[in-house]
Amino acid sequence: MTNSITEHSIREVIVKDISLYINGQFVPAKTGETFTNVNPFSNEHINNIAAGDIEDINEAVTSAKKAFDNEWKNLEISERMKYINKIADLIEEEAEEIAYLEALDTGLPISQTRSQAARAATNFRFYAKMVETHLHGQAFPVEKEFINYTLHRPLGVVGLITPWNAPFMLETWKVAPALATGNTVILKPAELSPLTANKLAEIIDKAGLPKGVFNIVHGFGDTAGDALVKHPDVKAISFTGETVTGSIIIKNAADSLKKTSMELGGKSPLIIFDDADLDRALDATIWGIFSFNGERCTSNSRVFVHKKIKDEFIEKLKERVANIRIGDPLDASTELGPLIETQHFNKVKGYIELAKEEGCEVFQGTVPEQFKAGNYVPPTLLLNATNDMRVCQEEIFGPVMAVIEFEQEEEVIAVANDVKYGLAGFVWTQDLTRGHRVAQAIEAGMIWINSHNTRDLRIPFGGTKASGIGREGGHYAIFEFYTEPTVIHVAIGDHHIPQFGKKS
Ligand code: NAD
């Protein structure tokens, strides 16, 4: 079964086999090995991908180090930003093809991959502006004796390791600040979603960046990813993915004392009080769990509904769930597509079976017969859930939401926090005093009041507890992660210097 290509502008795209991108060249893996890339809509083969390993990582690091030392770190900021803005221009020009490739590769609906492509271009523009206008140091005058000032210098070669759930946006969210601040990059994209990473390599190649500044090594986590994490010349690893993988990476990065940034899993609560604007809360709840096919780190996979409005809200949820448009990811009207791969599909279906065993009533939409070859899990509500169930504690990462009743504010805060994760939280109430109070009590890195998960590039993005260490975004990316503060102490007077050994 092939996808229906609905837009004229994407009919011409021919998907070829994919190479690594090292030192400005598209090259095969040194072992000659490849792996297959599969379409989640049909489970048919799309193309073959070069399987990079330790030798490819070594070569990429050597070229990135050379590019850093010889050219990139010394480039005037205005020159560097020309490249960064050029990448943004090219992403905009090729946005439709990027959206198509991403939908084909991941099963994400094309209406959503289009907005992700636009956001990717914005990531480059934002960091170009940010570095030009805000990457400055501080000065600390000390009486009439010193002036001490700080510089924020790039780290050198950085390794970026990314997941498959919003691949192009997440890759650019790391690549843009890393390059803009003057680092050189090795990207190890997720093995399940290589198409748009390769497109990024083509775009960067077209933008004419100096050889070795940007490199991609496709391959598996325990080979290419592992070698990148352990390489002594890689100064930092920015990782987005599962919590268990993050923990392995921190351990492996320790021997070479690398800086790491961890954006990990989530099991985020959405709390709806009885005075909330129910229609807006309903829109946000549905979008928050069923967009990105439910494969979203900040999804509201646990919704806590006040007892007084629970029955009414559940009726509304059921009506929406039954009507969500399940379809071909390449069809612009599709709201929910297939999950990334069969293994993940089986995992999510396993959790739905577990929910029944744990005592939930399961309510689902229906997958149309013609889509049975794909990894489709219908939108699913787990009703009568309690927070202690495994389905409420473990990240399912699919279109599955547990609905839990509550009565008291203190009670809902306690159960919302009774989970190992702490990425996001959402509060719906017309009582803003309560809204702030509850938001401030939720143990998470990011909380929204009366809002769905909107994005502000300037904020610190990330989680607490098992959802991460460190933050991405805005000032945090450029000051706290991708640069190193250096202090220069300058004597401006004859301050006292002890004179050991001097004859008095
Ligand atoms: P994953 O951890 O399986 O893989 C992520 C990346 O790590 C892949 O590129 C993989 O090849 C690589 N990897 C795996 N093992 C490795 C190792 N030992 N050394 C080095 N690299 C290794 O995650 P996934 O299944 O691709 O993504 C889904 C997960 O990502 C979910 O848990 C989701 O919540 C999380 N996520 C978090 C955020 C956030 O901002 N907090 C955003 C998106 C996704």
XYZ file of C-alpha atoms and ligand atoms in Angstrom:
548
model
C 0.000 0.000 0.000
C 1.412 3.394 -0.868
C 0.491 6.702 0.671
C -1.777 9.035 -1.268
C 0.338 12.027 -2.225
C -2.173 14.812 -2.168
C -0.167 17.913 -2.989
C 1.157 18.726 -6.426
C 4.298 20.354 -5.044
C 5.551 17.131 -3.447
C 4.926 14.727 -6.312
C 8.437 15.103 -7.636
C 10.285 14.030 -4.482
C 12.338 10.882 -5.073
C 13.637 9.296 -1.900
C 17.136 7.906 -2.439
C 19.389 5.872 -0.166
C 21.113 7.974 2.489
C 24.829 8.412 3.235
C 26.696 9.913 6.153
C 27.758 13.567 5.843
C 31.353 14.014 6.995
C 33.781 16.821 6.195
C 31.455 18.296 3.573
C 31.038 14.974 1.692
C 28.203 12.457 1.466
C 30.000 9.162 2.163
C 29.109 5.506 2.869
C 29.833 3.991 6.272
C 33.397 2.665 6.488
C 32.076 -0.845 7.153
C 29.822 -0.577 4.083
C 26.880 -1.554 6.322
C 23.387 -0.140 5.815
C 20.050 -0.516 7.563
C 16.517 -0.303 6.215
C 14.087 2.508 6.786
C 10.397 1.585 6.931
C 7.189 3.524 6.223
C 4.896 3.415 9.317
C 1.815 3.781 7.098
C 2.430 0.547 5.176
C 5.388 -1.088 6.944
C 7.051 -1.211 3.537
C 10.683 -0.427 2.871
C 11.443 3.244 2.016
C 15.222 3.276 1.548
C 18.587 2.156 2.936
C 20.633 4.210 5.355
C 24.408 4.077 5.888
C 25.044 2.555 9.320
C 27.801 4.636 10.871
C 29.978 3.228 13.633
C 33.059 4.127 15.675
C 35.390 4.684 12.665
C 32.917 7.107 11.082
C 32.500 8.956 14.378
C 36.299 9.200 14.711
C 36.593 10.690 11.237
C 33.704 13.105 11.820
C 35.242 14.288 15.096
C 38.651 14.806 13.451
C 37.107 16.933 10.708
C 34.916 18.874 13.159
C 37.915 19.594 15.391
C 39.955 20.827 12.447
C 37.095 23.024 11.259
C 36.688 24.464 14.753
C 40.373 25.237 15.280
C 41.163 26.483 11.791
C 38.101 28.431 10.853
C 34.733 28.399 12.603
C 35.732 29.676 16.053
C 37.626 32.603 14.529
C 34.944 33.731 12.112
C 33.472 37.166 12.753
C 30.002 36.835 14.243
C 28.431 38.700 11.315
C 30.008 36.193 8.902
C 28.861 33.213 10.943
C 25.333 34.589 11.115
C 25.190 34.883 7.331
C 25.496 31.097 7.221
C 22.915 30.622 9.977
C 20.382 32.878 8.235
C 21.114 31.198 4.910
C 20.191 27.825 6.460
C 16.888 29.370 7.623
C 16.212 30.705 4.106
C 16.830 27.298 2.557
C 14.623 25.523 5.107
C 11.831 27.935 4.209
C 12.366 27.290 0.495
C 12.275 23.541 1.016
C 9.639 23.477 3.759
C 7.095 21.538 1.721
C 9.564 18.780 0.879
C 10.723 18.621 4.509
C 7.105 18.316 5.689
C 6.493 15.540 3.149
C 9.624 13.565 4.069
C 8.907 13.840 7.781
C 5.296 12.655 7.376
C 6.441 9.751 5.171
C 9.167 8.708 7.585
C 7.419 9.129 10.951
C 3.674 8.858 10.267
C 3.095 12.333 11.739
C 0.222 14.105 9.933
C 1.510 16.475 7.268
C -0.484 19.407 8.689
C 1.711 19.058 11.780
C 5.020 18.412 9.986
C 4.398 21.614 7.987
C 4.303 23.661 11.164
C 7.387 21.821 12.441
C 9.308 22.753 9.284
C 8.365 26.402 9.779
C 9.474 26.227 13.392
C 12.812 24.762 12.335
C 13.552 27.823 10.177
C 12.557 30.042 13.103
C 15.025 28.197 15.328
C 17.927 29.310 13.094
C 16.663 32.909 12.803
C 16.061 33.151 16.530
C 19.572 31.992 17.432
C 21.174 34.200 14.802
C 19.486 37.224 16.399
C 20.123 36.029 19.907
C 23.858 35.521 19.398
C 24.272 38.803 17.523
C 22.455 40.865 20.123
C 22.775 39.024 23.431
C 25.931 36.928 23.491
C 27.862 39.463 25.486
C 29.868 39.237 28.653
C 29.836 41.204 31.884
C 32.337 43.644 33.373
C 33.177 43.762 37.101
C 35.147 46.864 38.123
C 37.129 46.395 41.388
C 37.785 49.793 42.953
C 40.580 51.462 40.975
C 42.628 48.273 40.733
C 40.967 45.911 38.302
C 38.406 45.466 35.679
C 37.361 41.828 35.315
C 35.292 40.813 32.346
C 33.718 37.662 30.988
C 33.672 36.134 27.547
C 31.420 33.278 26.428
C 33.519 31.049 24.218
C 32.333 28.059 22.190
C 33.123 24.626 23.592
C 34.589 23.037 20.442
C 33.117 19.857 18.946
C 29.667 19.045 20.322
C 27.628 15.864 19.864
C 23.869 16.118 19.370
C 21.738 12.986 19.788
C 18.071 13.210 18.863
C 14.845 11.140 18.953
C 12.313 10.277 16.234
C 9.160 11.916 17.538
C 9.585 15.426 16.080
C 12.943 14.852 14.406
C 13.557 17.883 12.214
C 12.357 20.437 14.757
C 14.332 18.832 17.597
C 17.498 18.511 15.512
C 17.408 22.182 14.515
C 16.587 23.184 18.102
C 20.067 21.870 18.957
C 22.010 22.485 15.722
C 21.030 26.179 15.486
C 22.373 27.331 18.887
C 25.390 25.009 18.653
C 26.539 26.447 15.319
C 25.505 30.037 16.047
C 27.642 30.115 19.190
C 30.667 28.908 17.209
C 30.824 25.187 17.931
C 31.218 22.493 15.305
C 28.718 19.664 15.308
C 28.268 15.921 14.945
C 24.563 15.045 14.764
C 23.495 11.450 15.456
C 19.826 11.373 14.438
C 17.376 8.678 15.508
C 17.706 5.570 13.353
C 13.918 5.442 12.895
C 13.636 8.889 11.260
C 16.680 9.639 9.082
C 15.016 11.345 6.077
C 14.794 14.928 7.270
C 18.179 14.755 9.005
C 19.631 13.974 5.589
C 17.669 16.900 4.163
C 19.292 19.123 6.786
C 22.715 17.911 5.616
C 21.764 18.768 2.008
C 20.593 22.222 3.074
C 23.721 22.933 5.111
C 25.846 21.701 2.224
C 23.980 24.078 -0.105
C 24.427 26.943 2.370
C 28.189 26.458 1.840
C 29.325 26.060 5.434
C 33.058 25.327 5.679
C 33.878 21.612 5.477
C 33.655 19.773 8.787
C 31.593 22.403 10.625
C 28.506 20.219 10.449
C 28.529 16.410 10.194
C 25.903 13.687 10.397
C 26.602 10.106 11.382
C 23.486 7.956 10.984
C 23.381 4.683 12.857
C 22.293 2.972 16.034
C 22.490 4.220 19.589
C 24.726 1.472 20.933
C 27.266 1.864 18.096
C 27.396 5.348 16.542
C 25.720 7.068 19.509
C 27.915 5.280 22.023
C 31.132 6.162 20.141
C 30.105 9.825 19.976
C 29.397 9.966 23.702
C 32.740 8.354 24.572
C 34.978 10.291 22.176
C 37.499 12.348 24.199
C 37.509 15.273 21.746
C 33.741 15.774 21.960
C 33.242 18.434 24.607
C 29.514 18.129 25.242
C 26.506 15.940 24.469
C 23.046 17.403 24.101
C 20.579 14.542 24.256
C 16.824 14.240 23.813
C 15.251 10.827 24.266
C 14.194 8.287 26.832
C 15.105 8.593 30.493
C 16.921 5.230 30.580
C 19.058 6.192 27.569
C 19.842 9.537 29.199
C 21.119 7.803 32.285
C 23.382 5.485 30.209
C 24.757 8.494 28.326
C 25.566 10.408 31.526
C 27.523 7.374 32.791
C 29.392 6.961 29.512
C 30.173 10.675 29.255
C 31.694 10.724 32.732
C 35.069 9.195 31.793
C 35.873 12.082 29.480
C 34.234 14.645 31.858
C 31.761 15.875 29.275
C 29.096 18.431 29.802
C 25.646 16.890 29.164
C 22.149 18.250 28.675
C 19.257 15.831 29.112
C 15.732 16.287 27.738
C 13.930 13.099 28.740
C 10.526 11.474 29.098
C 7.347 12.701 30.744
C 3.985 11.731 32.232
C 2.491 15.178 32.554
C -0.666 16.093 34.477
C -3.455 18.327 33.201
C -5.770 19.476 35.996
C -9.278 20.763 35.289
C -11.140 22.458 38.147
C -14.937 22.742 38.194
C -14.854 26.475 37.304
C -12.714 25.999 34.150
C -13.779 27.099 30.678
C -14.655 23.534 29.703
C -14.762 24.017 25.954
C -11.274 25.538 25.807
C -9.977 22.981 28.288
C -11.428 20.255 26.064
C -9.672 21.604 22.935
C -6.363 21.835 24.793
C -6.692 18.396 26.386
C -7.457 16.682 23.079
C -4.675 18.508 21.215
C -2.173 17.927 24.023
C -2.525 14.147 23.923
C -3.518 13.328 20.329
C -1.324 15.722 18.320
C 1.958 14.151 17.109
C 0.084 10.819 17.296
C 0.523 11.030 21.071
C 4.291 10.652 20.620
C 4.979 13.880 22.417
C 7.226 14.368 25.443
C 5.022 17.098 26.972
C 1.708 15.338 26.275
C -0.944 15.504 28.998
C -1.127 11.754 29.385
C -2.814 12.050 32.807
C -5.869 14.290 33.030
C -7.310 15.031 36.476
C -10.954 16.157 36.319
C -12.914 17.617 39.222
C -15.680 15.299 40.455
C -18.442 17.873 39.783
C -17.692 18.152 36.061
C -16.242 14.707 35.412
C -19.286 13.087 33.777
C -19.938 16.082 31.519
C -16.267 16.350 30.534
C -15.938 12.629 29.806
C -18.986 12.751 27.529
C -17.354 15.610 25.591
C -14.034 13.746 25.451
C -15.733 10.625 24.077
C -17.519 12.581 21.391
C -14.240 14.148 20.205
C -12.284 10.900 20.400
C -14.879 9.121 18.266
C -14.559 11.860 15.629
C -10.774 12.320 15.417
C -9.792 11.859 11.780
C -7.517 8.829 11.549
C -5.853 8.735 8.148
C -2.935 8.762 5.769
C -0.227 11.058 7.187
C 0.141 12.635 3.741
C -3.508 13.696 3.668
C -3.813 17.291 4.894
C -7.062 16.552 6.733
C -5.594 13.713 8.840
C -5.462 14.379 12.562
C -3.969 11.078 13.765
C -1.509 8.883 11.864
C 0.335 5.602 12.525
C 2.978 5.136 15.239
C 6.627 5.134 14.252
C 7.280 1.359 14.113
C 5.704 -1.991 14.913
C 7.723 -2.515 18.098
C 6.461 0.770 19.536
C 2.934 -0.020 18.248
C 3.007 -3.326 20.157
C 4.285 -1.581 23.280
C 1.418 0.956 23.214
C -1.175 -1.770 22.543
C 0.324 -3.747 25.440
C -0.310 -0.792 27.754
C -3.961 -0.648 26.647
C -4.353 -4.340 27.549
C -2.627 -3.656 30.869
C -5.088 -0.805 31.556
C -7.968 -3.292 31.254
C -6.225 -5.674 33.647
C -5.676 -2.797 36.078
C -9.403 -2.013 36.062
C -9.815 0.827 33.550
C -12.726 1.148 31.177
C -11.184 1.676 27.729
C -12.883 3.971 25.222
C -11.394 4.236 21.712
C -11.945 5.656 18.243
C -11.965 3.275 15.278
C -9.184 2.706 12.751
C -10.721 2.477 9.248
C -10.245 -0.944 7.624
C -8.117 0.441 4.759
C -5.370 1.512 7.206
C -4.889 -1.870 8.882
C -1.398 -2.353 7.355
C -0.075 0.639 9.303
C 0.892 1.006 12.961
C -2.403 2.645 13.906
C -3.492 2.858 17.524
C -6.849 4.650 17.773
C -7.226 7.601 20.157
C -7.788 5.970 23.537
C -9.203 7.066 26.901
C -8.447 5.064 30.035
C -11.467 5.841 32.218
C -11.789 5.183 35.972
C -8.006 5.294 36.228
C -6.187 5.792 39.513
C -2.767 7.380 39.740
C -1.090 4.332 41.254
C -1.756 2.157 38.166
C 1.255 1.369 35.966
C -0.561 3.005 33.036
C -0.528 6.246 35.055
C 3.089 5.967 36.149
C 4.920 4.822 32.992
C 5.406 6.798 29.777
C 3.250 5.126 27.093
C 4.187 7.630 24.342
C 1.094 7.034 22.236
C -2.458 8.405 21.795
C -3.566 7.146 25.198
C -4.821 9.347 28.061
C -5.753 8.287 31.585
C -8.686 10.140 33.156
C -8.575 10.453 36.947
C -11.168 12.032 39.238
C -10.320 14.428 42.102
C -12.186 16.576 44.615
C -9.727 18.669 46.651
C -6.927 21.008 45.526
C -4.339 19.588 47.966
C -5.272 16.069 46.958
C -4.814 16.718 43.218
C -1.456 18.429 43.757
C -0.216 15.438 45.727
C -1.297 12.849 43.139
C -0.160 14.959 40.160
C 3.302 15.019 41.739
C 3.236 11.337 42.668
C 5.157 10.205 39.573
C 8.847 9.933 38.735
C 8.661 12.424 35.855
C 8.506 16.240 35.977
C 8.466 17.674 32.474
C 5.232 19.659 32.032
C 1.939 20.482 33.741
C -1.306 22.230 32.820
C -3.904 23.886 35.065
C -7.398 24.964 34.009
C -9.378 27.239 36.329
C -11.017 30.674 36.167
C -9.685 31.398 39.657
C -6.257 32.799 38.858
C -5.156 32.843 42.467
C -5.700 29.120 42.571
C -4.153 28.772 39.108
C -0.870 30.281 40.282
C -0.959 28.398 43.567
C -1.399 25.026 41.882
C 1.056 25.796 39.068
C 3.706 26.710 41.620
C 3.102 23.466 43.505
C 3.467 21.172 40.479
C 6.863 19.509 40.261
C 7.678 20.120 36.605
C 9.967 22.268 34.497
C 7.151 23.933 32.519
C 3.574 24.657 33.575
C 0.827 26.309 31.557
C -2.285 27.985 33.077
C -5.410 28.039 30.872
C -3.266 27.312 27.842
C -2.184 24.447 25.691
C 1.496 23.768 25.105
C 2.499 26.962 23.341
C 6.102 27.717 22.598
C 8.221 30.725 23.527
C 11.780 30.320 22.249
C 13.183 32.514 25.018
C 12.080 30.370 27.949
C 14.143 27.635 29.629
C 12.760 24.431 28.084
C 13.166 21.208 30.012
C 12.195 19.067 32.938
C 12.976 18.124 36.490
C 13.045 14.718 38.276
C 13.376 11.898 35.704
C 12.458 14.283 32.858
C 15.837 15.888 32.541
C 18.866 17.799 33.687
C 19.599 21.243 32.298
C 17.526 23.383 29.983
C 17.412 24.214 26.287
C 16.127 27.391 24.676
C 16.912 31.088 24.778
C 19.635 32.345 27.069
C 20.000 28.922 28.627
C 21.211 27.264 25.454
C 23.746 29.912 24.552
C 25.032 30.910 27.991
C 24.643 27.739 30.037
C 25.285 24.985 27.553
C 26.939 25.789 24.236
C 29.466 28.288 25.606
C 31.987 28.366 28.407
C 32.340 31.516 30.516
C 35.931 32.726 30.707
C 37.067 35.549 32.986
C 39.855 37.958 32.108
C 41.233 39.898 35.090
C 42.932 43.134 34.062
C 44.959 45.217 36.520
C 44.396 48.909 35.924
C 46.530 50.134 38.832
C 49.462 49.019 40.960
C 47.686 46.669 43.317
C 49.596 44.972 46.094
C 51.594 41.881 45.054
C 53.335 39.948 47.876
C 57.108 40.100 47.464
C 58.346 36.725 48.641
C 62.133 36.487 48.865
C 62.735 40.186 48.344
C 65.424 41.670 50.631
C 63.965 44.463 52.700
P 15.749 6.854 22.651
O 16.337 7.202 23.968
O 15.467 5.433 22.366
O 16.705 7.339 21.467
C 17.078 8.688 21.323
C 18.403 8.759 20.599
O 19.413 8.188 21.427
C 18.458 7.980 19.287
O 19.189 8.739 18.342
C 19.208 6.712 19.675
O 19.887 6.109 18.595
C 20.195 7.270 20.681
N 20.744 6.289 21.612
C 20.163 5.166 22.091
N 21.012 4.527 22.919
C 22.156 5.253 22.975
C 23.402 5.100 23.662
N 23.648 4.062 24.459
N 24.348 6.048 23.487
C 24.129 7.109 22.684
N 22.967 7.287 21.995
C 21.991 6.379 22.149
O 14.456 7.759 22.514
P 13.364 7.739 21.347
O 12.553 6.482 21.507
O 14.037 8.026 20.053
O 12.477 9.028 21.705
C 11.364 9.004 22.530
C 11.703 9.522 23.917
O 12.212 10.859 23.824
C 10.500 9.627 24.835
O 10.845 9.158 26.113
C 10.214 11.122 24.880
O 9.520 11.565 26.020
C 11.583 11.688 24.793
N 11.556 13.097 24.344
C 11.846 14.093 25.249
C 11.772 15.431 24.864
C 12.077 16.554 25.841
O 12.288 17.671 25.400
N 12.126 16.292 27.129
C 11.434 15.749 23.546
C 11.162 14.719 22.655
C 11.231 13.384 23.063
